[in-house]
Amino acid sequence: SAVISQKPSRDICQRGTSLTIQCQVDSQVTMMFWYRQQPGQSLTLIATANQGSEATYESGFVIDKFPISRPNLTFSTLTVSNMSPEDSSIYLCSVEGGTEAFFGQGTRLTVV
Amino acid sequence: GNSVTQMEGPVTLSEEAFLTINCTYTATGYPSLFWYVQYPGEGLQLLLKATKADDKGSNKGFEATYRKETTSFHLEKGSVQVSDSAVYFCALAINQFYFGTGTSLTVIP
């Protein structure tokens, strides 16, 4: 299993600003995943972050809007840039172990 | 493509009632299937899983059977408790995870 610490747990931000979300895992993992959970909707994969290489973004998500860092095998950050109210969501980081996915507690972002 | 369709909520039940949350999937191969639960203010936690056809996953009184012929993985519990109030997500994994939209369950005393 894996224990994931994610912070901040919530934030209220002004439009046009940026927020960086941190994710710390208690073990070394090759891949870390970032998801967005919009109100009343499912989880949508934003990108996959491998240590030592550029993150791989899913369709509809771009690096300029959601830059990701992966400096080592236990840590990653996701930045939500130039925020608008449409970015209000829960953002989750995740790792996979065996046949299971483990999640952080999420960051509830509200953009005003 | 790969996708998961699950029963829309919200669902409200009385304590000790029987619960079914329907989940069907489409997949290009042979996925593993999961139910995740999200309690208020918390992240997603694995509830149960099944990795091949006819497997039954079970945990905390919840059960789901991997039905390849009907491409389903319905979640059931015989007697729900107030503490089961949460959002339940059906998911499949094949190269990556795909999640359903979630079903909110509220159990009232």
mmCIF file of C-alpha atoms in Angstrom:
data_model
loop_
_atom_site.group_PDB
_atom_site.id
_atom_site.type_symbol
_atom_site.label_atom_id
_atom_site.label_comp_id
_atom_site.label_asym_id
_atom_site.label_seq_id
_atom_site.Cartn_x
_atom_site.Cartn_y
_atom_site.Cartn_z
ATOM 1 C CA SER A 1 0.000 0.000 0.000
ATOM 2 C CA ALA A 2 0.956 3.651 -0.223
ATOM 3 C CA VAL A 3 0.177 6.638 1.950
ATOM 4 C CA ILE A 4 -0.149 9.915 0.104
ATOM 5 C CA SER A 5 -0.060 13.327 1.738
ATOM 6 C CA GLN A 6 -1.483 16.111 -0.333
ATOM 7 C CA LYS A 7 -1.611 19.805 0.490
ATOM 8 C CA PRO A 8 -3.226 22.183 0.729
ATOM 9 C CA SER A 9 -6.473 20.408 1.503
ATOM 10 C CA ARG A 10 -8.440 23.400 0.287
ATOM 11 C CA ASP A 11 -7.924 26.934 -0.914
ATOM 12 C CA ILE A 12 -9.880 29.892 -2.190
ATOM 13 C CA CYS A 13 -7.996 31.811 -4.875
ATOM 14 C CA GLN A 14 -8.491 34.923 -6.928
ATOM 15 C CA ARG A 15 -8.907 34.547 -10.664
ATOM 16 C CA GLY A 16 -5.698 35.113 -12.604
ATOM 17 C CA THR A 17 -3.479 33.722 -9.845
ATOM 18 C CA SER A 18 -1.767 30.330 -9.630
ATOM 19 C CA LEU A 19 -1.846 27.590 -7.017
ATOM 20 C CA THR A 20 0.689 24.811 -6.532
ATOM 21 C CA ILE A 21 -0.498 21.546 -5.027
ATOM 22 C CA GLN A 22 2.012 19.213 -3.427
ATOM 23 C CA CYS A 23 1.882 15.447 -3.213
ATOM 24 C CA GLN A 24 4.200 13.349 -1.051
ATOM 25 C CA VAL A 25 4.244 9.536 -1.118
ATOM 26 C CA ASP A 26 5.662 7.356 1.642
ATOM 27 C CA SER A 27 7.431 5.067 -0.835
ATOM 28 C CA GLN A 28 9.242 5.399 -4.135
ATOM 29 C CA VAL A 29 7.004 5.132 -7.164
ATOM 30 C CA THR A 30 7.713 5.371 -10.853
ATOM 31 C CA MET A 31 4.551 7.118 -11.937
ATOM 32 C CA MET A 32 2.313 9.612 -10.209
ATOM 33 C CA PHE A 33 -1.045 10.669 -11.575
ATOM 34 C CA TRP A 34 -2.998 13.896 -11.274
ATOM 35 C CA TYR A 35 -6.784 13.911 -11.560
ATOM 36 C CA ARG A 36 -9.462 16.566 -11.561
ATOM 37 C CA GLN A 37 -12.886 15.942 -10.064
ATOM 38 C CA GLN A 38 -15.316 18.630 -11.109
ATOM 39 C CA PRO A 39 -18.496 19.110 -9.082
ATOM 40 C CA GLY A 40 -20.882 16.225 -9.654
ATOM 41 C CA GLN A 41 -18.598 14.578 -12.167
ATOM 42 C CA SER A 42 -16.144 11.755 -12.356
ATOM 43 C CA LEU A 43 -12.402 11.843 -12.001
ATOM 44 C CA THR A 44 -10.605 12.963 -15.127
ATOM 45 C CA LEU A 45 -6.940 12.189 -15.609
ATOM 46 C CA ILE A 46 -4.932 15.357 -16.186
ATOM 47 C CA ALA A 47 -1.456 13.926 -16.620
ATOM 48 C CA THR A 48 1.003 11.226 -15.689
ATOM 49 C CA ALA A 49 4.263 12.312 -14.090
ATOM 50 C CA ASN A 50 7.408 10.211 -14.394
ATOM 51 C CA GLN A 51 10.516 11.130 -12.497
ATOM 52 C CA GLY A 52 13.177 12.589 -14.748
ATOM 53 C CA SER A 53 10.998 13.232 -17.777
ATOM 54 C CA GLU A 54 8.259 15.531 -18.982
ATOM 55 C CA ALA A 55 4.772 14.750 -17.795
ATOM 56 C CA THR A 56 2.366 13.190 -20.278
ATOM 57 C CA TYR A 57 -0.851 15.173 -20.590
ATOM 58 C CA GLU A 58 -4.277 13.860 -21.542
ATOM 59 C CA SER A 59 -6.361 15.377 -24.257
ATOM 60 C CA GLY A 60 -7.722 18.735 -23.186
ATOM 61 C CA PHE A 61 -4.937 19.504 -20.722
ATOM 62 C CA VAL A 62 -1.769 21.444 -21.524
ATOM 63 C CA ILE A 63 1.497 22.044 -19.766
ATOM 64 C CA ASP A 64 1.160 25.826 -19.768
ATOM 65 C CA LYS A 65 -2.052 25.590 -17.770
ATOM 66 C CA PHE A 66 -1.075 22.653 -15.528
ATOM 67 C CA PRO A 67 2.705 22.516 -15.170
ATOM 68 C CA ILE A 68 3.909 19.505 -13.219
ATOM 69 C CA SER A 69 7.175 18.868 -11.454
ATOM 70 C CA ARG A 70 8.529 15.473 -10.437
ATOM 71 C CA PRO A 71 11.895 16.081 -8.806
ATOM 72 C CA ASN A 72 12.220 12.635 -7.194
ATOM 73 C CA LEU A 73 10.469 9.309 -6.775
ATOM 74 C CA THR A 74 8.345 10.367 -3.784
ATOM 75 C CA PHE A 75 7.185 13.890 -4.628
ATOM 76 C CA SER A 76 5.274 15.806 -7.284
ATOM 77 C CA THR A 77 3.586 19.162 -7.680
ATOM 78 C CA LEU A 78 0.762 20.323 -9.898
ATOM 79 C CA THR A 79 0.286 24.025 -10.563
ATOM 80 C CA VAL A 80 -3.029 25.414 -11.724
ATOM 81 C CA SER A 81 -2.067 28.566 -13.606
ATOM 82 C CA ASN A 82 -3.952 31.726 -14.444
ATOM 83 C CA MET A 83 -7.018 30.395 -12.688
ATOM 84 C CA SER A 84 -10.612 31.050 -13.643
ATOM 85 C CA PRO A 85 -13.824 29.996 -11.889
ATOM 86 C CA GLU A 86 -14.008 27.026 -14.267
ATOM 87 C CA ASP A 87 -10.932 25.614 -12.546
ATOM 88 C CA SER A 88 -12.890 25.189 -9.306
ATOM 89 C CA SER A 89 -12.586 21.473 -8.657
ATOM 90 C CA ILE A 90 -11.053 18.867 -6.431
ATOM 91 C CA TYR A 91 -7.566 17.907 -7.563
ATOM 92 C CA LEU A 92 -6.226 14.503 -6.574
ATOM 93 C CA CYS A 93 -2.860 12.858 -6.871
ATOM 94 C CA SER A 94 -2.614 9.128 -7.163
ATOM 95 C CA VAL A 95 -0.113 6.306 -7.395
ATOM 96 C CA GLU A 96 -0.593 2.731 -8.441
ATOM 97 C CA GLY A 97 0.661 -0.348 -6.663
ATOM 98 C CA GLY A 98 -0.054 -3.823 -7.922
ATOM 99 C CA THR A 99 -3.580 -3.706 -9.318
ATOM 100 C CA GLU A 100 -4.780 -0.870 -7.109
ATOM 101 C CA ALA A 101 -4.723 2.919 -7.147
ATOM 102 C CA PHE A 102 -4.050 4.968 -4.025
ATOM 103 C CA PHE A 103 -5.171 8.549 -3.627
ATOM 104 C CA GLY A 104 -4.318 11.621 -1.656
ATOM 105 C CA GLN A 105 -7.130 13.296 0.242
ATOM 106 C CA GLY A 106 -7.531 15.874 -2.477
ATOM 107 C CA THR A 107 -7.287 19.641 -2.776
ATOM 108 C CA ARG A 108 -10.591 21.469 -2.970
ATOM 109 C CA LEU A 109 -9.987 24.587 -5.032
ATOM 110 C CA THR A 110 -12.451 27.439 -5.308
ATOM 111 C CA VAL A 111 -11.657 30.275 -7.694
ATOM 112 C CA VAL A 112 -13.474 33.546 -7.111
ATOM 113 C CA GLY B 1 -12.891 2.789 -25.967
ATOM 114 C CA ASN B 2 -12.901 2.221 -22.235
ATOM 115 C CA SER B 3 -15.586 3.691 -20.028
ATOM 116 C CA VAL B 4 -17.681 3.126 -16.939
ATOM 117 C CA THR B 5 -21.345 3.938 -16.503
ATOM 118 C CA GLN B 6 -22.829 3.870 -13.057
ATOM 119 C CA MET B 7 -26.187 4.552 -11.552
ATOM 120 C CA GLU B 8 -26.853 8.188 -10.910
ATOM 121 C CA GLY B 9 -27.703 9.384 -7.467
ATOM 122 C CA PRO B 10 -28.261 10.637 -5.026
ATOM 123 C CA VAL B 11 -29.523 7.548 -3.254
ATOM 124 C CA THR B 12 -31.185 7.823 0.143
ATOM 125 C CA LEU B 13 -31.894 4.717 2.181
ATOM 126 C CA SER B 14 -33.034 3.919 5.665
ATOM 127 C CA GLU B 15 -30.668 2.085 7.954
ATOM 128 C CA GLU B 16 -30.678 -1.703 7.398
ATOM 129 C CA ALA B 17 -32.074 -1.360 3.877
ATOM 130 C CA PHE B 18 -30.627 -3.290 0.937
ATOM 131 C CA LEU B 19 -28.293 -1.388 -1.366
ATOM 132 C CA THR B 20 -27.596 -1.884 -5.051
ATOM 133 C CA ILE B 21 -25.554 0.540 -7.132
ATOM 134 C CA ASN B 22 -25.386 -0.481 -10.760
ATOM 135 C CA CYS B 23 -22.205 -0.297 -12.780
ATOM 136 C CA THR B 24 -21.560 -1.360 -16.355
ATOM 137 C CA TYR B 25 -18.433 -0.990 -18.389
ATOM 138 C CA THR B 26 -16.992 -1.090 -21.870
ATOM 139 C CA ALA B 27 -13.399 -2.116 -22.373
ATOM 140 C CA THR B 28 -11.074 -2.942 -25.229
ATOM 141 C CA GLY B 29 -9.435 -5.794 -23.328
ATOM 142 C CA TYR B 30 -9.713 -7.559 -19.990
ATOM 143 C CA PRO B 31 -9.858 -4.964 -17.249
ATOM 144 C CA SER B 32 -9.711 -5.177 -13.509
ATOM 145 C CA LEU B 33 -12.778 -3.697 -11.842
ATOM 146 C CA PHE B 34 -13.006 -1.668 -8.660
ATOM 147 C CA TRP B 35 -15.305 0.111 -6.294
ATOM 148 C CA TYR B 36 -13.839 3.111 -4.521
ATOM 149 C CA VAL B 37 -15.504 5.018 -1.691
ATOM 150 C CA GLN B 38 -15.063 8.679 -0.793
ATOM 151 C CA TYR B 39 -16.181 9.695 2.673
ATOM 152 C CA PRO B 40 -16.893 13.375 3.304
ATOM 153 C CA GLY B 41 -13.713 15.412 3.311
ATOM 154 C CA GLU B 42 -11.493 12.461 2.457
ATOM 155 C CA GLY B 43 -9.765 11.002 -0.578
ATOM 156 C CA LEU B 44 -10.843 7.917 -2.457
ATOM 157 C CA GLN B 45 -10.281 4.585 -0.763
ATOM 158 C CA LEU B 46 -10.425 1.187 -2.345
ATOM 159 C CA LEU B 47 -13.523 -0.672 -1.203
ATOM 160 C CA LEU B 48 -13.196 -3.866 -3.226
ATOM 161 C CA LYS B 49 -11.877 -5.179 -6.494
ATOM 162 C CA ALA B 50 -12.059 -8.111 -8.909
ATOM 163 C CA THR B 51 -9.410 -8.908 -11.457
ATOM 164 C CA LYS B 52 -11.091 -11.475 -13.688
ATOM 165 C CA ALA B 53 -14.478 -12.720 -14.785
ATOM 166 C CA ASP B 54 -16.672 -14.354 -12.108
ATOM 167 C CA ASP B 55 -14.445 -13.051 -9.290
ATOM 168 C CA LYS B 56 -16.338 -11.633 -6.351
ATOM 169 C CA GLY B 57 -14.838 -8.758 -4.429
ATOM 170 C CA SER B 58 -16.030 -8.180 -0.880
ATOM 171 C CA ASN B 59 -15.235 -5.882 2.007
ATOM 172 C CA LYS B 60 -17.120 -4.407 4.980
ATOM 173 C CA GLY B 61 -20.298 -6.255 3.968
ATOM 174 C CA PHE B 62 -20.179 -4.907 0.396
ATOM 175 C CA GLU B 63 -19.961 -7.293 -2.542
ATOM 176 C CA ALA B 64 -19.608 -7.041 -6.300
ATOM 177 C CA THR B 65 -19.224 -9.799 -8.904
ATOM 178 C CA TYR B 66 -17.330 -9.349 -12.164
ATOM 179 C CA ARG B 67 -19.866 -10.358 -14.834
ATOM 180 C CA LYS B 68 -18.234 -10.514 -18.223
ATOM 181 C CA GLU B 69 -21.395 -11.625 -20.032
ATOM 182 C CA THR B 70 -23.287 -8.531 -18.911
ATOM 183 C CA THR B 71 -20.187 -6.292 -18.555
ATOM 184 C CA SER B 72 -21.333 -5.366 -15.087
ATOM 185 C CA PHE B 73 -19.928 -4.970 -11.594
ATOM 186 C CA HIS B 74 -22.892 -4.007 -9.428
ATOM 187 C CA LEU B 75 -22.245 -3.082 -5.798
ATOM 188 C CA GLU B 76 -24.502 -4.611 -3.151
ATOM 189 C CA LYS B 77 -24.867 -4.579 0.596
ATOM 190 C CA GLY B 78 -27.547 -6.404 2.508
ATOM 191 C CA SER B 79 -27.972 -3.945 5.372
ATOM 192 C CA VAL B 80 -26.579 -0.425 5.157
ATOM 193 C CA GLN B 81 -25.526 1.666 8.116
ATOM 194 C CA VAL B 82 -25.396 5.412 8.643
ATOM 195 C CA SER B 83 -21.610 5.169 8.467
ATOM 196 C CA ASP B 84 -21.892 3.943 4.852
ATOM 197 C CA SER B 85 -22.975 7.406 3.746
ATOM 198 C CA ALA B 86 -20.411 8.381 1.124
ATOM 199 C CA VAL B 87 -19.845 8.683 -2.619
ATOM 200 C CA TYR B 88 -19.137 5.401 -4.413
ATOM 201 C CA PHE B 89 -17.143 5.220 -7.635
ATOM 202 C CA CYS B 90 -17.000 2.279 -9.990
ATOM 203 C CA ALA B 91 -13.742 2.045 -11.934
ATOM 204 C CA LEU B 92 -11.893 -0.124 -14.384
ATOM 205 C CA ALA B 93 -8.183 -0.411 -14.971
ATOM 206 C CA ILE B 94 -6.659 -1.263 -18.321
ATOM 207 C CA ASN B 95 -3.446 0.657 -18.936
ATOM 208 C CA GLN B 96 -4.957 3.441 -16.836
ATOM 209 C CA PHE B 97 -7.896 3.943 -14.531
ATOM 210 C CA TYR B 98 -11.330 5.010 -15.772
ATOM 211 C CA PHE B 99 -13.926 6.138 -13.252
ATOM 212 C CA GLY B 100 -17.681 6.404 -13.245
ATOM 213 C CA THR B 101 -19.377 9.619 -12.210
ATOM 214 C CA GLY B 102 -19.942 8.522 -8.628
ATOM 215 C CA THR B 103 -23.120 7.753 -6.708
ATOM 216 C CA SER B 104 -23.854 9.628 -3.521
ATOM 217 C CA LEU B 105 -25.410 7.477 -0.811
ATOM 218 C CA THR B 106 -27.074 8.874 2.296
ATOM 219 C CA VAL B 107 -28.278 6.465 4.958
ATOM 220 C CA ILE B 108 -30.748 7.864 7.457
ATOM 221 C CA PRO B 109 -31.370 6.376 10.906
#
